[in-house]
Short mmCIF file of C-alpha atoms and ligand atoms in Angstrom, two decimals:
data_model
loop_
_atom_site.label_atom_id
_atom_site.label_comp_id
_atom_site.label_asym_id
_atom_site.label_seq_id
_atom_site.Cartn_x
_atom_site.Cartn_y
_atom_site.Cartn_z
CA UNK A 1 -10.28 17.40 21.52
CA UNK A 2 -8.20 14.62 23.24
CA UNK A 3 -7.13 12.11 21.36
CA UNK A 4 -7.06 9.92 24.31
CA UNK A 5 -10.27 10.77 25.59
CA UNK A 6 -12.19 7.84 24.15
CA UNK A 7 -15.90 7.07 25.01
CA UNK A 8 -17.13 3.29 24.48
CA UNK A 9 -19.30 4.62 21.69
CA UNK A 10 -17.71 6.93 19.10
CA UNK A 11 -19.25 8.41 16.06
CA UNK A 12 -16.49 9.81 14.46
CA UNK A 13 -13.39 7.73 12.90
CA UNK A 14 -9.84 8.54 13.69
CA UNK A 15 -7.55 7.70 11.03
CA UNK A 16 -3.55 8.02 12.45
CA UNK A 17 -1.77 8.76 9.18
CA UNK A 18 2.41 9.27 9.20
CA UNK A 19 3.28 13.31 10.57
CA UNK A 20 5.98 14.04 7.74
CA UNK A 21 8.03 11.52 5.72
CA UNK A 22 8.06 9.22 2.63
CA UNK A 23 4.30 8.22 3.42
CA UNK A 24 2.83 10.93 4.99
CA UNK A 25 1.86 12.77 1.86
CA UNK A 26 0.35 10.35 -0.59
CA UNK A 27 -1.99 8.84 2.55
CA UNK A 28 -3.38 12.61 2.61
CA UNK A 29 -3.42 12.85 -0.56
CA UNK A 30 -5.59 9.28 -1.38
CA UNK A 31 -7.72 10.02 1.53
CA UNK A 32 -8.60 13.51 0.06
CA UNK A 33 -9.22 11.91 -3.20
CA UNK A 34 -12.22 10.07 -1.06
CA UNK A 35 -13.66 13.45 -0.15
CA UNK A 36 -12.40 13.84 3.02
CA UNK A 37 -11.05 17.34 3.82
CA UNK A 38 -10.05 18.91 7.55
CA UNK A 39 -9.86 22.08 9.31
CA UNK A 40 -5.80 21.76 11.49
CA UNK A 41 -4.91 21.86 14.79
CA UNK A 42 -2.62 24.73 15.88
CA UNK A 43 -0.15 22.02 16.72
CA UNK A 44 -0.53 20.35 13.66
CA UNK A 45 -0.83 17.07 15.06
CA UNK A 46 -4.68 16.28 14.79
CA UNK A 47 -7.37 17.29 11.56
CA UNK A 48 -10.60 17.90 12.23
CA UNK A 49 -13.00 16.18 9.04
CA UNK A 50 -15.04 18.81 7.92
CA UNK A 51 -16.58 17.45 5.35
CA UNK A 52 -17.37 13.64 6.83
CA UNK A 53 -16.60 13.34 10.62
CA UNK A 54 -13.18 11.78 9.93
CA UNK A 55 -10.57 13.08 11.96
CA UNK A 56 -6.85 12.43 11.17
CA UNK A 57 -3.50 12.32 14.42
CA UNK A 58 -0.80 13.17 12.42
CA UNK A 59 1.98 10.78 14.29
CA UNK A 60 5.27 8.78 13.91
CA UNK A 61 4.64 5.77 11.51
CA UNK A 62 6.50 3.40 14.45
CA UNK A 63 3.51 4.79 16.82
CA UNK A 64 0.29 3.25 14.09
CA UNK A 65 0.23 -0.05 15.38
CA UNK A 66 0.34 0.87 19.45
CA UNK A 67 -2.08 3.38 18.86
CA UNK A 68 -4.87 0.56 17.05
CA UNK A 69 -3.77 -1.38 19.60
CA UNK A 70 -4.98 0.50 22.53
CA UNK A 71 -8.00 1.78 20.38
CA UNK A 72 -6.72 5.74 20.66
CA UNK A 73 -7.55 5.13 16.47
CA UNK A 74 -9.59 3.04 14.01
CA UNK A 75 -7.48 2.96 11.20
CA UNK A 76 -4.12 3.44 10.14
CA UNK A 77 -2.01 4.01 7.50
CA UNK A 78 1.45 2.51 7.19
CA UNK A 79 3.70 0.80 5.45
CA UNK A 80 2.93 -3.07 5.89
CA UNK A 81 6.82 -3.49 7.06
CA UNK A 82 5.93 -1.65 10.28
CA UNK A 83 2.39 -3.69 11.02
CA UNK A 84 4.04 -6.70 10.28
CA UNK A 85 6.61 -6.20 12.66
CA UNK A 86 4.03 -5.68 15.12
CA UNK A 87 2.09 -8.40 14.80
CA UNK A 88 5.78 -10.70 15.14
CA UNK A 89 6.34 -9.00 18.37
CA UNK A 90 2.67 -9.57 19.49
CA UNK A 91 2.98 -13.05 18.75
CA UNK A 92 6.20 -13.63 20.18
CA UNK A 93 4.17 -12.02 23.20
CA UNK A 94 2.02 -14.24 23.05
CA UNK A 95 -0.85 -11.32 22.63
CA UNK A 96 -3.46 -11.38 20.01
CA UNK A 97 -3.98 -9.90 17.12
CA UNK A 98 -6.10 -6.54 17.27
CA UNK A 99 -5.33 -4.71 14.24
CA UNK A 100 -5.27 -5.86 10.25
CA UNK A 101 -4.46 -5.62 6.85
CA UNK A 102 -7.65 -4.13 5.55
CA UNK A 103 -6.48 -2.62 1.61
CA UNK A 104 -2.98 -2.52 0.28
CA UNK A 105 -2.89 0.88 -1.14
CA UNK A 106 -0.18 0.68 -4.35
CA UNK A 107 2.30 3.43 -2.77
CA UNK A 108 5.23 3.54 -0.51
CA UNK A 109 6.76 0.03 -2.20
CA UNK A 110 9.99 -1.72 -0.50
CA UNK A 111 11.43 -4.79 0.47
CA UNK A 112 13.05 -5.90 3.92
CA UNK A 113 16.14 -7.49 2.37
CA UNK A 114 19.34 -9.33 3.77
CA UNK A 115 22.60 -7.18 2.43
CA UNK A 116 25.83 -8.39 2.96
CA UNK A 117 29.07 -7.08 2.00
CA UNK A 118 29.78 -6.98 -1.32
CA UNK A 119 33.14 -9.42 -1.20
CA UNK A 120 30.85 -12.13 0.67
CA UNK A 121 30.40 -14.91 -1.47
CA UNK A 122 26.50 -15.68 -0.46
CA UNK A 123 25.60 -19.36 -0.21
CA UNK A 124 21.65 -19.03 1.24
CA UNK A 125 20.71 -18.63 4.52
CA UNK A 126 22.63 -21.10 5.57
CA UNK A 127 25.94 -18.55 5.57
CA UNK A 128 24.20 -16.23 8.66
CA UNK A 129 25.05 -19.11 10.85
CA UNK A 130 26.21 -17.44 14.36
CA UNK A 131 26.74 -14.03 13.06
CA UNK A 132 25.35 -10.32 14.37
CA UNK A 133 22.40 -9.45 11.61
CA UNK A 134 21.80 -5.61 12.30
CA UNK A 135 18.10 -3.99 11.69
CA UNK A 136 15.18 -2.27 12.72
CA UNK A 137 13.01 -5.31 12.22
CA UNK A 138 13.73 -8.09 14.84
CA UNK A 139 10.43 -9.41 14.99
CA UNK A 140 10.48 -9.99 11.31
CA UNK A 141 13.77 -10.96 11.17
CA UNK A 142 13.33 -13.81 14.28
CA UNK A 143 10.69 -15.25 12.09
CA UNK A 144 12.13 -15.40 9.15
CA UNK A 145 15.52 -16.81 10.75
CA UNK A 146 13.06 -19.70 12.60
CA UNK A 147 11.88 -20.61 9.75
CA UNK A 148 15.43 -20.92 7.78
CA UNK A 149 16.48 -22.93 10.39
CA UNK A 150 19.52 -20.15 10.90
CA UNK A 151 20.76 -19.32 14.30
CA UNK A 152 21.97 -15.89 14.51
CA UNK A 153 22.54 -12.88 17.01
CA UNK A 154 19.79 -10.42 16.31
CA UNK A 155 21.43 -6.52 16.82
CA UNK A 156 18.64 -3.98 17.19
CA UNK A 157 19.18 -0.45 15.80
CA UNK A 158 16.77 2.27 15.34
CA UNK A 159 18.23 3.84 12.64
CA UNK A 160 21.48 4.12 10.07
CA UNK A 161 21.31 -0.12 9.52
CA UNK A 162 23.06 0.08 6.78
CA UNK A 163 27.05 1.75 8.17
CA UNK A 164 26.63 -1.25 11.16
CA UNK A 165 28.83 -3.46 9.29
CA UNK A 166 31.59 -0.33 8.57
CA UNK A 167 30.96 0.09 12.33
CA UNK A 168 32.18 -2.85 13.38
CA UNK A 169 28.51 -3.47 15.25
CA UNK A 170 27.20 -6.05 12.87
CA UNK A 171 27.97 -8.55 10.10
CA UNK A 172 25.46 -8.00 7.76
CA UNK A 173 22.07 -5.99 7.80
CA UNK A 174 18.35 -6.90 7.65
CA UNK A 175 16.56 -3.31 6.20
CA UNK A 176 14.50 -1.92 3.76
CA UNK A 177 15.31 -1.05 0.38
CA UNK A 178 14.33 0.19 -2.74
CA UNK A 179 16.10 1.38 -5.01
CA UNK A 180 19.14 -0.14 -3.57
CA UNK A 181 21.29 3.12 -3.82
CA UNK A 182 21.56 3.52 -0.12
CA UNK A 183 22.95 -0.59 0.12
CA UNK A 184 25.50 0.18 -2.90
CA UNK A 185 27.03 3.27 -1.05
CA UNK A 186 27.64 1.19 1.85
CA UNK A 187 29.28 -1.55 -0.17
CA UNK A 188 26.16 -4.42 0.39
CA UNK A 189 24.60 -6.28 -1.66
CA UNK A 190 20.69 -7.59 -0.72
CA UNK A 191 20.71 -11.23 -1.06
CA UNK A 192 17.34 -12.36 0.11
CA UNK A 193 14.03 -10.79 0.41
CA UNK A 194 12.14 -11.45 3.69
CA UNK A 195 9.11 -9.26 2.81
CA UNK A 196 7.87 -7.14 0.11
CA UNK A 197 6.14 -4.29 1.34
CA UNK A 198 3.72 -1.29 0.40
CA UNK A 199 1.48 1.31 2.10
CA UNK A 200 -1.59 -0.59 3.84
CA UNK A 201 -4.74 0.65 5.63
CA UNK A 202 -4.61 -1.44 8.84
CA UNK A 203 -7.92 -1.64 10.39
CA UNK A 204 -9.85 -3.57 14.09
CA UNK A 205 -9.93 -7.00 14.13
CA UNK A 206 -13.09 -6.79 15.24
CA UNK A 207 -16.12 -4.80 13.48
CA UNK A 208 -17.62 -1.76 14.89
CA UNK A 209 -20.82 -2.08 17.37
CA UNK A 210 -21.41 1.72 16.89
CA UNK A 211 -21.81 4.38 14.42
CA UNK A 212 -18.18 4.42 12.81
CA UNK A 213 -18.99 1.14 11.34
CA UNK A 214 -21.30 3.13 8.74
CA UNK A 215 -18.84 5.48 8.26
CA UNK A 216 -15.94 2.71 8.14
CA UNK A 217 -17.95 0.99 5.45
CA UNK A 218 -18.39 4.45 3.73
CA UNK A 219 -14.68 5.12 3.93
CA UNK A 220 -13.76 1.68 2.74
CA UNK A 221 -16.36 1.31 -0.67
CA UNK A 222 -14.66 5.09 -1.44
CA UNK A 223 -11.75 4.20 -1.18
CA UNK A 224 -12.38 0.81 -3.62
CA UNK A 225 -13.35 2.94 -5.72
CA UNK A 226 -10.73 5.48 -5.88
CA UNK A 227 -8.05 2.49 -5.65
CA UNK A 228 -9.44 0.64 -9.10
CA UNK A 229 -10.08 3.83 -10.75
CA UNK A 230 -6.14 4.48 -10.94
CA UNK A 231 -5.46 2.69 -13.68
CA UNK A 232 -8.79 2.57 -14.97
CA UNK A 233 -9.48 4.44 -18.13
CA UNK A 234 -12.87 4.03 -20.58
CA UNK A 235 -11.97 2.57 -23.89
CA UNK A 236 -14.32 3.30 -26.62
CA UNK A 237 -14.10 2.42 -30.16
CA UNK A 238 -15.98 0.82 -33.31
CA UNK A 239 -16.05 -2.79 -34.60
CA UNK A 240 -17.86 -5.05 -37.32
CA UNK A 241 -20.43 -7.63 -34.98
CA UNK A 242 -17.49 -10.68 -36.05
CA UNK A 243 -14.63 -8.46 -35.62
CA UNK A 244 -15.78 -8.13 -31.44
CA UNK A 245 -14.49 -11.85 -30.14
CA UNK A 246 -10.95 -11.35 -31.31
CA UNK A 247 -10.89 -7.26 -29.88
CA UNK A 248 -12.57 -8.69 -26.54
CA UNK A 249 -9.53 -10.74 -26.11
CA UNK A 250 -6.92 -8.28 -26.20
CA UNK A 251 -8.62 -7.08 -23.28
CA UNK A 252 -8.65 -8.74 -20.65
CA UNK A 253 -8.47 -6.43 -18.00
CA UNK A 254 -11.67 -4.68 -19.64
CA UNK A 255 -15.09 -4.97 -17.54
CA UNK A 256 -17.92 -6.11 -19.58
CA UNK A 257 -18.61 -3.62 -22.40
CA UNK A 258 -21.27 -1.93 -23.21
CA UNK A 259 -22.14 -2.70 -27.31
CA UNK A 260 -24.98 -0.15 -29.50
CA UNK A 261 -25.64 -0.98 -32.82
CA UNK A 262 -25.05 1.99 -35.16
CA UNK A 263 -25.78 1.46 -38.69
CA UNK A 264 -27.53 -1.47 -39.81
CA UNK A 265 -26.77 -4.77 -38.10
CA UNK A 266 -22.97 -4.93 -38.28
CA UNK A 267 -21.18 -1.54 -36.75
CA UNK A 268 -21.52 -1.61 -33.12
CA UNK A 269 -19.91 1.37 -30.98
CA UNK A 270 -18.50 -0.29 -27.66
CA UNK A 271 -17.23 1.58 -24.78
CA UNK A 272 -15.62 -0.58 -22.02
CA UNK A 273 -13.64 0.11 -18.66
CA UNK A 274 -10.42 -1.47 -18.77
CA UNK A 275 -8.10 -1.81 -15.70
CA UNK A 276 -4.63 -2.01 -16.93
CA UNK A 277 -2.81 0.70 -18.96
CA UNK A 278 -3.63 1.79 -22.31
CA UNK A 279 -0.21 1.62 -24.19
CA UNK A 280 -0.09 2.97 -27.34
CA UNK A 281 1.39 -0.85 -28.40
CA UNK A 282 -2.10 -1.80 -27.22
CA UNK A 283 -4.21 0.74 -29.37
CA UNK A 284 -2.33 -0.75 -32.45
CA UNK A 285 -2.80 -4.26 -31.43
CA UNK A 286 -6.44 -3.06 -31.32
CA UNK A 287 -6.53 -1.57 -34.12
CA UNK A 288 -4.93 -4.20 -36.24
CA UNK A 289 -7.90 -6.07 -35.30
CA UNK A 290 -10.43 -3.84 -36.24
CA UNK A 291 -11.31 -1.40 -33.99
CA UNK A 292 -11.68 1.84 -35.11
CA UNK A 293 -12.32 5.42 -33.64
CA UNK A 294 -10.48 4.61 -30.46
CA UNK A 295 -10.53 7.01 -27.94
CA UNK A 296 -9.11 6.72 -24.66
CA UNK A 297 -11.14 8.49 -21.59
CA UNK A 298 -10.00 9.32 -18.02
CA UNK A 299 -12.17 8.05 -15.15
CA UNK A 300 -13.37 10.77 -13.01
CA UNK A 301 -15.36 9.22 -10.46
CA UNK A 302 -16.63 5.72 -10.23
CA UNK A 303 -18.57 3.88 -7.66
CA UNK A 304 -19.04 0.32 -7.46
P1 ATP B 1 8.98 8.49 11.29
O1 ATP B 1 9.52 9.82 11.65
O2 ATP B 1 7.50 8.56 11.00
O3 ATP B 1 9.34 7.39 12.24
P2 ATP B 1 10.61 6.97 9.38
O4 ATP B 1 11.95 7.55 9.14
O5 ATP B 1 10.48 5.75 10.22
O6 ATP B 1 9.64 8.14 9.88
P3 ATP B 1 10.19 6.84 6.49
O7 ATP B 1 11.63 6.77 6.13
O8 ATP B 1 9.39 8.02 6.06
O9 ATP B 1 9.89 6.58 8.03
O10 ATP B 1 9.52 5.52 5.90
C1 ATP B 1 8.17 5.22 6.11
C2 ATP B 1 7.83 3.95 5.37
O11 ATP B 1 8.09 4.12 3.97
C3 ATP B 1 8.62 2.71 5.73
O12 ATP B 1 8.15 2.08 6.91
C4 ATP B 1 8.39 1.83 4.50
O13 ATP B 1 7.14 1.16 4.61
C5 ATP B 1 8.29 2.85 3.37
N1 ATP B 1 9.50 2.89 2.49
C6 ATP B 1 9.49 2.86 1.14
N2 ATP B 1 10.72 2.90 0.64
C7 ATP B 1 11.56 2.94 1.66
C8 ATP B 1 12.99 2.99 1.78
N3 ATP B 1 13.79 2.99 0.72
N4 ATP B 1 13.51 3.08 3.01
C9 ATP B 1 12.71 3.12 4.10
N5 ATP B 1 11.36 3.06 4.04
C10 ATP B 1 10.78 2.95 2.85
ZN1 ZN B 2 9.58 5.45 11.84
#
C-alpha cells in the first residue's frame, strides 16, 4: 500500500510514529499496550494493524508534522519540541494551524534551554543582545527572542548544537537537554528554559467526516485509559466507620471508594483506585491512622 495514495474517505488510521531513536520505542510500545499489533513491511517502514485497522509509517521524527500537514497521516507521535517548532514556522508563514496537541504522553521529557559558556556571567536575556544563538529550533527560538525583547542573529544547525561555540560558529546555543551531561562536556551551562517538552500525540485540527473518526475516538478513550492506569494502583484496606474521614484525606489522588460493611456496623472493607504512587511512607501514614490489612493491587486493565 502507498502511503501517499490517499482517497477522500479513509477507513483505516495512519499513525506516523519515529523509525529508530530515543522515541521510537516507547510510542510502539504504549500503542501496543492499547491493543494494537501489526504484521511489517519488508522495508520496515510501514505496519499493517492486524488486530484494529491501524496502520503505523515508521519515519524521521522531523518528517511528523509535514506529513499531518499534507494529510499522508492522522496522527503522530513526537516529541512536542518538534510540533511546536512547526507550528512557529507555520505562523511565521502566515499558514494555519492543521495539526494539534491531542494527549501528552509522560515519556521522552526535555527542555529547549539557552547554554552559554560556563565563564559567562549570565544577566537574563538581556545579555544575547546582537550575538549568534546556534540551534535546531529557530522558530522557537524567534518567538521566544520577540517576546524578550532580545535582538539576536539566529544560526541554524541540524545537528551537533552544542561544539558551535568551540567552533567558532556561534556564541551560545538554544537545544535540548536533559540530563545536562552533553551541555557540561561542552563547557555550557543552560540558563533559561524556553520550553519544557515530552512525547505528544499530535492529531487534525479538524474532526473526521468518515470512518476513522470511530476508530480515532476508539484509539483515543484506550489510550486514556492506558495513560491513567500508569500510576494507578487499587488500594484496599480496613477501617472503623469514624476512622474513614481522616484515611480519605491522605488520599487525595484516590477515586471515590468503594466501602462494605463487614462485621456489625463499624468495620468497613474499602478498596479505592488511587492515582499517585503508593510509597511505603504512605502505607504507614495510613496505617497510623487506622487502616488495616492494606494491600496494594496492580491495575490490569481499566476503562473509563
Ligand atoms: P531522527 O532520526 O528521527 O530525526 P533525532 O536524532 O532527531 O532522530 P532523537 O535524538 O531520537 O531524534 O530525539 C527525538 C526526540 O526525543 C526529541 O525531539 C525530543 O523530543 C526527545 N528528547 C528527549 N531527551 C532528549 C535529549 N536529551 N536530546 C534530544 N532529544 C531529546
Ligand atoms: Zn530528528
Amino acid at each position: 500500500m502507498s502511503p501517499t495514495a490517499a482517497p477522500a474517505a479513509r477507513d483505516r488510521l495512519r499513525i506516523a510514529i519515529q523509525k529508530s531513536g530515543r522515541l521510537s520505542e516507547p510510542a510502539r510500545a504504549l500503542l501496543a499496550s492499547c491493543g494494537l499489533s501489526w504484521r511489517e513491511s519488508r522495508d520496515k517502514l510501514f505496519c499493517y494493524g492486524e488486530t484494529l485497522p491501524v496502520d503505523l509509517l515508521l519515519v524521521r521524527d522531523d518528517d511528523i508534522p509535514g506529513l499531518l500537514a499534507d494529510g499522508v497521516c492522522d496522527y503522530g507521535i513526537v516529541g512536542r519540541n518538534v510540533l511546536e517548532e512547526q507550528a512557529a514556522e507555520r505562523a511565521g508563514g502566515g499558514k494555519p494551524q492543521v495539526s494539534k496537541e491531542v494527549r501528552a504522553l509522560g515519556f521522552g521529557g526535555c527542555r529547549l534551554d539557552i547554554a552559554v559558556p560556563d565563564a559567562w556571567e549570565w544577566q537574563g536575556a538581556a545579555s544575547l543582545q546582537g550575538k549568534r544563538i546556534a540551534t535546531s529550533y529557530p522558530g522557537l527560538l524567534a518567538k521566544w527572542l520577540a517576546e524578550q525583547q532580545v535582538e539576536a542573529s539566529v544560526v541554524m544547525l541540524s545537528g551537533s548544537v552544542e561544539i558551535a561555540p568551540r567552533l567558532g560558529q556561534a556564541d551560545v546555543v538554544c537545544d535540548l537537554v536533559s540530563s545536562g551531561a552533553t551541555l557540561a562536556a561542552n563547557q555550557l551551562k543552560p540558563v533559561e528554559t524556553i520550553m519544557r517538552s515530552e512525547a505528544v500525540l499530535a492529531g487534525p485540527v479538524q474532526a473526521f467526516t468518515d470512518a476513522r473518526g470511530e476508530l480515532a475516538h476508539m484509539l483515543l478513550r484506550r489510550l486514556d485509559g492506558v495513560l491513567r492506569l500508569r500510576d494507578s494502583r487499587l488500594l484496599m484496606f480496613q477501617a472503623q466507620r469514624a476512622e474513614v474521614p481522616a484515611l480519605l484525606k491522605l488520599l487525595p489522588d484516590a477515586e471515590t471508594p468503594t466501602m462494605l460493611q463487614v462485621d456489625g456496623a463499624d468495620t468497613l472493607a474499602l478498596q479505592a483506585l488511587c492515582h499517585g504512587a503508593m510509597t511505603w511512607q504512605r502505607l504507614e501514614d495510613l496505617k497510623r491512622a487506622g487502616a488495616r490489612g492494606l494491600m496494594v493491587l496492580p491495575v490490569e486493565r481499566m476503562l473509563a
